[in-house]
PDB file of C-alpha atoms in Angstrom:
ATOM      1  CA  UNK A 830     115.054 133.163  71.473  1.00 79.00           C
ATOM      2  CA  UNK A 831     118.096 134.846  73.288  1.00 88.00           C
ATOM      3  CA  UNK A 832     118.754 132.017  75.266  1.00 89.00           C
ATOM      4  CA  UNK A 833     119.254 129.235  72.523  1.00 91.00           C
ATOM      5  CA  UNK A 834     122.003 131.521  69.952  1.00 92.00           C
ATOM      6  CA  UNK A 835     124.029 131.659  73.453  1.00 94.00           C
ATOM      7  CA  UNK A 836     123.678 128.109  74.050  1.00 94.00           C
ATOM      8  CA  UNK A 837     124.072 127.137  70.402  1.00 93.00           C
ATOM      9  CA  UNK A 838     127.745 129.322  70.802  1.00 94.00           C
ATOM     10  CA  UNK A 839     128.567 127.601  73.610  1.00 95.00           C
ATOM     11  CA  UNK A 840     128.485 124.240  72.503  1.00 95.00           C
ATOM     12  CA  UNK A 841     130.484 125.350  69.023  1.00 94.00           C
ATOM     13  CA  UNK A 842     133.261 126.756  70.670  1.00 96.00           C
ATOM     14  CA  UNK A 843     133.478 123.963  73.131  1.00 95.00           C
ATOM     15  CA  UNK A 844     133.415 121.335  70.117  1.00 93.00           C
ATOM     16  CA  UNK A 845     135.955 123.924  68.285  1.00 93.00           C
ATOM     17  CA  UNK A 846     138.372 124.132  71.496  1.00 94.00           C
ATOM     18  CA  UNK A 847     138.008 120.385  72.059  1.00 93.00           C
ATOM     19  CA  UNK A 848     137.081 120.662  75.857  1.00 95.00           C
ATOM     20  CA  UNK A 849     134.788 117.869  77.009  1.00 95.00           C
ATOM     21  CA  UNK A 850     134.027 119.676  80.018  1.00 96.00           C
ATOM     22  CA  UNK A 851     132.575 122.405  78.955  1.00 96.00           C
ATOM     23  CA  UNK A 852     130.821 120.510  76.295  1.00 96.00           C
ATOM     24  CA  UNK A 853     129.100 118.629  78.429  1.00 96.00           C
ATOM     25  CA  UNK A 854     127.916 121.909  80.300  1.00 96.00           C
ATOM     26  CA  UNK A 855     126.863 123.297  77.247  1.00 96.00           C
ATOM     27  CA  UNK A 856     124.822 119.889  76.451  1.00 96.00           C
ATOM     28  CA  UNK A 857     122.870 120.209  79.664  1.00 96.00           C
ATOM     29  CA  UNK A 858     122.051 123.433  79.256  1.00 95.00           C
ATOM     30  CA  UNK A 859     120.999 123.101  75.848  1.00 95.00           C
ATOM     31  CA  UNK A 860     118.755 120.174  77.077  1.00 95.00           C
ATOM     32  CA  UNK A 861     117.370 122.279  79.645  1.00 94.00           C
ATOM     33  CA  UNK A 862     116.453 125.068  77.387  1.00 94.00           C
ATOM     34  CA  UNK A 863     114.602 122.715  75.197  1.00 93.00           C
ATOM     35  CA  UNK A 864     117.137 123.523  72.627  1.00 92.00           C
ATOM     36  CA  UNK A 865     116.492 122.088  68.871  1.00 90.00           C
ATOM     37  CA  UNK A 866     117.407 118.203  69.082  1.00 92.00           C
ATOM     38  CA  UNK A 867     119.210 117.880  65.844  1.00 94.00           C
ATOM     39  CA  UNK A 868     121.836 120.948  67.764  1.00 92.00           C
ATOM     40  CA  UNK A 869     121.719 118.426  70.858  1.00 94.00           C
ATOM     41  CA  UNK A 870     122.481 115.272  68.485  1.00 96.00           C
ATOM     42  CA  UNK A 871     125.876 117.257  66.886  1.00 95.00           C
ATOM     43  CA  UNK A 872     126.540 117.882  69.729  1.00 96.00           C
ATOM     44  CA  UNK A 873     126.432 114.071  70.951  1.00 96.00           C
ATOM     45  CA  UNK A 874     127.993 113.386  68.375  1.00 94.00           C
ATOM     46  CA  UNK A 875     131.328 115.556  69.146  1.00 94.00           C
ATOM     47  CA  UNK A 876     131.261 114.489  72.835  1.00 95.00           C
ATOM     48  CA  UNK A 877     131.489 111.112  71.920  1.00 94.00           C
ATOM     49  CA  UNK A 878     134.190 111.448  69.580  1.00 92.00           C
ATOM     50  CA  UNK A 879     135.782 113.864  72.244  1.00 93.00           C
ATOM     51  CA  UNK A 880     134.951 110.925  74.609  1.00 94.00           C
ATOM     52  CA  UNK A 881     137.627 108.522  72.243  1.00 93.00           C
ATOM     53  CA  UNK A 882     139.895 111.305  72.230  1.00 93.00           C
ATOM     54  CA  UNK A 883     140.868 111.594  75.262  1.00 93.00           C
ATOM     55  CA  UNK A 884     140.920 107.212  75.609  1.00 94.00           C
ATOM     56  CA  UNK A 885     142.713 107.810  72.917  1.00 94.00           C
ATOM     57  CA  UNK A 886     145.606 110.205  73.998  1.00 93.00           C
ATOM     58  CA  UNK A 887     145.226 108.070  78.155  1.00 92.00           C
ATOM     59  CA  UNK A 888     146.397 104.822  76.023  1.00 92.00           C
ATOM     60  CA  UNK A 889     148.814 106.584  74.316  1.00 91.00           C
ATOM     61  CA  UNK A 890     150.314 108.155  77.627  1.00 87.00           C
ATOM     62  CA  UNK A 891     150.269 104.488  79.666  1.00 85.00           C
ATOM     63  CA  UNK A 892     152.217 102.539  76.433  1.00 83.00           C
ATOM     64  CA  UNK A 893     155.031 105.518  76.240  1.00 75.00           C
ATOM     65  CA  UNK A 894     155.852 105.526  79.857  1.00 66.00           C
ATOM     66  CA  UNK A 895     157.692 102.470  79.781  1.00 59.00           C
ATOM     67  CA  UNK A 896     159.758 101.632  82.535  1.00 54.00           C
ATOM     68  CA  UNK A 897     163.111 100.767  80.722  1.00 55.00           C
ATOM     69  CA  UNK A 898     166.159 100.703  82.658  1.00 49.00           C
ATOM     70  CA  UNK A 899     166.440  97.506  85.218  1.00 55.00           C
ATOM     71  CA  UNK A 900     164.423  95.223  83.085  1.00 67.00           C
ATOM     72  CA  UNK A 901     164.433  96.711  79.712  1.00 74.00           C
ATOM     73  CA  UNK A 902     161.542  96.702  77.260  1.00 81.00           C
ATOM     74  CA  UNK A 903     159.214  93.613  76.563  1.00 83.00           C
ATOM     75  CA  UNK A 904     157.341  92.236  74.095  1.00 86.00           C
ATOM     76  CA  UNK A 905     154.006  93.260  75.485  1.00 85.00           C
ATOM     77  CA  UNK A 906     155.254  96.793  75.812  1.00 84.00           C
ATOM     78  CA  UNK A 907     156.206  97.508  72.022  1.00 87.00           C
ATOM     79  CA  UNK A 908     152.593  95.157  71.364  1.00 90.00           C
ATOM     80  CA  UNK A 909     150.850  97.827  74.017  1.00 90.00           C
ATOM     81  CA  UNK A 910     152.366 101.131  72.074  1.00 92.00           C
ATOM     82  CA  UNK A 911     150.835  99.511  68.882  1.00 93.00           C
ATOM     83  CA  UNK A 912     147.708  98.981  70.321  1.00 94.00           C
ATOM     84  CA  UNK A 913     147.190 102.249  71.353  1.00 94.00           C
ATOM     85  CA  UNK A 914     148.436 104.013  68.286  1.00 94.00           C
ATOM     86  CA  UNK A 915     146.455 101.498  66.220  1.00 94.00           C
ATOM     87  CA  UNK A 916     143.435 102.843  68.566  1.00 94.00           C
ATOM     88  CA  UNK A 917     143.825 106.437  68.384  1.00 93.00           C
ATOM     89  CA  UNK A 918     144.799 105.646  64.051  1.00 90.00           C
ATOM     90  CA  UNK A 919     141.011 104.589  63.938  1.00 91.00           C
ATOM     91  CA  UNK A 920     138.588 105.478  66.756  1.00 89.00           C
ATOM     92  CA  UNK A 921     137.420 108.030  64.528  1.00 85.00           C
ATOM     93  CA  UNK A 922     138.141 111.556  65.228  1.00 84.00           C
ATOM     94  CA  UNK A 923     139.919 113.929  63.068  1.00 85.00           C
ATOM     95  CA  UNK A 924     143.734 112.470  63.147  1.00 81.00           C
ATOM     96  CA  UNK A 925     144.963 116.204  63.822  1.00 88.00           C
ATOM     97  CA  UNK A 926     143.332 115.957  66.469  1.00 88.00           C
ATOM     98  CA  UNK A 927     145.958 114.171  68.148  1.00 91.00           C
ATOM     99  CA  UNK A 928     149.235 114.605  65.155  1.00 91.00           C
ATOM    100  CA  UNK A 929     151.031 115.606  68.268  1.00 91.00           C
ATOM    101  CA  UNK A 930     150.728 112.052  70.883  1.00 91.00           C
ATOM    102  CA  UNK A 931     150.585 109.997  67.657  1.00 92.00           C
ATOM    103  CA  UNK A 932     153.865 111.479  65.848  1.00 92.00           C
ATOM    104  CA  UNK A 933     155.593 111.021  69.930  1.00 91.00           C
ATOM    105  CA  UNK A 934     153.950 107.499  69.999  1.00 91.00           C
ATOM    106  CA  UNK A 935     155.389 106.609  66.792  1.00 92.00           C
ATOM    107  CA  UNK A 936     158.861 107.292  67.038  1.00 91.00           C
ATOM    108  CA  UNK A 937     158.947 105.860  70.476  1.00 89.00           C
ATOM    109  CA  UNK A 938     157.077 102.495  68.870  1.00 90.00           C
ATOM    110  CA  UNK A 939     160.489 103.039  66.393  1.00 91.00           C
ATOM    111  CA  UNK A 940     162.598 103.358  69.133  1.00 87.00           C
ATOM    112  CA  UNK A 941     161.092  99.925  71.273  1.00 87.00           C
ATOM    113  CA  UNK A 942     161.335  98.443  68.113  1.00 90.00           C
ATOM    114  CA  UNK A 943     164.829  99.003  67.404  1.00 91.00           C
ATOM    115  CA  UNK A 944     165.139  98.671  71.809  1.00 90.00           C
ATOM    116  CA  UNK A 945     163.721  94.939  71.222  1.00 91.00           C
ATOM    117  CA  UNK A 946     166.220  94.000  68.204  1.00 93.00           C
ATOM    118  CA  UNK A 947     169.981  95.147  69.856  1.00 94.00           C
ATOM    119  CA  UNK A 948     168.349  93.194  73.563  1.00 92.00           C
ATOM    120  CA  UNK A 949     168.211  90.621  71.136  1.00 93.00           C
ATOM    121  CA  UNK A 950     171.080  90.852  69.413  1.00 95.00           C
ATOM    122  CA  UNK A 951     172.977  90.854  72.990  1.00 95.00           C
ATOM    123  CA  UNK A 952     171.357  88.182  73.909  1.00 94.00           C
ATOM    124  CA  UNK A 953     172.772  86.220  70.955  1.00 95.00           C
ATOM    125  CA  UNK A 954     176.320  87.572  71.574  1.00 94.00           C
ATOM    126  CA  UNK A 955     176.415  86.689  74.856  1.00 94.00           C
ATOM    127  CA  UNK A 956     175.190  83.178  73.890  1.00 95.00           C
ATOM    128  CA  UNK A 957     178.019  83.177  71.262  1.00 94.00           C
ATOM    129  CA  UNK A 958     180.826  84.211  73.365  1.00 89.00           C
ATOM    130  CA  UNK A 959     182.248  85.813  70.704  1.00 91.00           C
ATOM    131  CA  UNK A 960     184.105  88.880  72.165  1.00 91.00           C
ATOM    132  CA  UNK A 961     183.893  90.873  68.747  1.00 93.00           C
ATOM    133  CA  UNK A 962     180.069  89.758  68.190  1.00 94.00           C
ATOM    134  CA  UNK A 963     179.547  90.748  71.627  1.00 94.00           C
ATOM    135  CA  UNK A 964     181.601  94.028  71.309  1.00 94.00           C
ATOM    136  CA  UNK A 965     179.749  95.156  68.021  1.00 95.00           C
ATOM    137  CA  UNK A 966     176.774  94.453  70.366  1.00 95.00           C
ATOM    138  CA  UNK A 967     177.093  96.131  73.582  1.00 95.00           C
ATOM    139  CA  UNK A 968     177.964  99.518  71.332  1.00 95.00           C
ATOM    140  CA  UNK A 969     174.769  99.248  69.697  1.00 95.00           C
ATOM    141  CA  UNK A 970     172.860  99.097  73.714  1.00 93.00           C
ATOM    142  CA  UNK A 971     175.484 101.901  74.356  1.00 92.00           C
ATOM    143  CA  UNK A 972     174.176 104.006  71.158  1.00 91.00           C
ATOM    144  CA  UNK A 973     170.845 103.721  73.114  1.00 87.00           C
ATOM    145  CA  UNK A 974     172.032 104.093  76.141  1.00 86.00           C
ATOM    146  CA  UNK A 975     170.794 100.711  77.808  1.00 87.00           C
ATOM    147  CA  UNK A 976     171.279  99.514  80.841  1.00 84.00           C
ATOM    148  CA  UNK A 977     168.904  97.090  81.827  1.00 85.00           C
ATOM    149  CA  UNK A 978     170.095  93.299  83.473  1.00 85.00           C
ATOM    150  CA  UNK A 979     170.858  91.797  80.093  1.00 87.00           C
ATOM    151  CA  UNK A 980     173.360  94.574  79.249  1.00 89.00           C
ATOM    152  CA  UNK A 981     174.399  94.430  82.276  1.00 89.00           C
ATOM    153  CA  UNK A 982     175.364  90.641  82.149  1.00 91.00           C
ATOM    154  CA  UNK A 983     176.573  90.829  79.000  1.00 92.00           C
ATOM    155  CA  UNK A 984     179.272  93.437  79.931  1.00 92.00           C
ATOM    156  CA  UNK A 985     180.418  91.186  82.782  1.00 91.00           C
ATOM    157  CA  UNK A 986     180.855  88.659  80.324  1.00 91.00           C
ATOM    158  CA  UNK A 987     183.124  91.279  77.952  1.00 89.00           C
ATOM    159  CA  UNK A 988     185.027  91.987  81.137  1.00 88.00           C
ATOM    160  CA  UNK A 989     185.513  88.076  81.785  1.00 87.00           C
ATOM    161  CA  UNK A 990     186.561  87.221  78.091  1.00 82.00           C
ATOM    162  CA  UNK A 991     188.508  90.403  77.853  1.00 70.00           C
TER     163      UNK A 991
END
């Protein structure tokens, strides 16, 4: 009886803390002492949500670490981040569990979409050969601290046009 109350508290605490390791240990102990199936089932559901949470955080972290210096951002980089955000939003756990990570990812998403647009503007300006168009595109790129190959080529082209 005393063991059952202690393990029930451990299950509840692990769920509240969203501590997967602690929850796994408490579930093992609950099974060993023969705790009520309903309690174990509820804890197992919480564990599944926490596993999805960890997966969502992992996807967001991986998608946010996009190397932008030399190669710039590609459509697939942006699509990976978009997919990670969608996965996190639709994974079935409360959004407040991952609010900070989602907020950061959405900021990255907005910046990355802007980056792609400016990349395209720079390419079009280079193709046009128009000095003022190229200057305007390079100004946008500089505002984003873009240093990828396309921007570096555009800077070279601008110097030649001058």
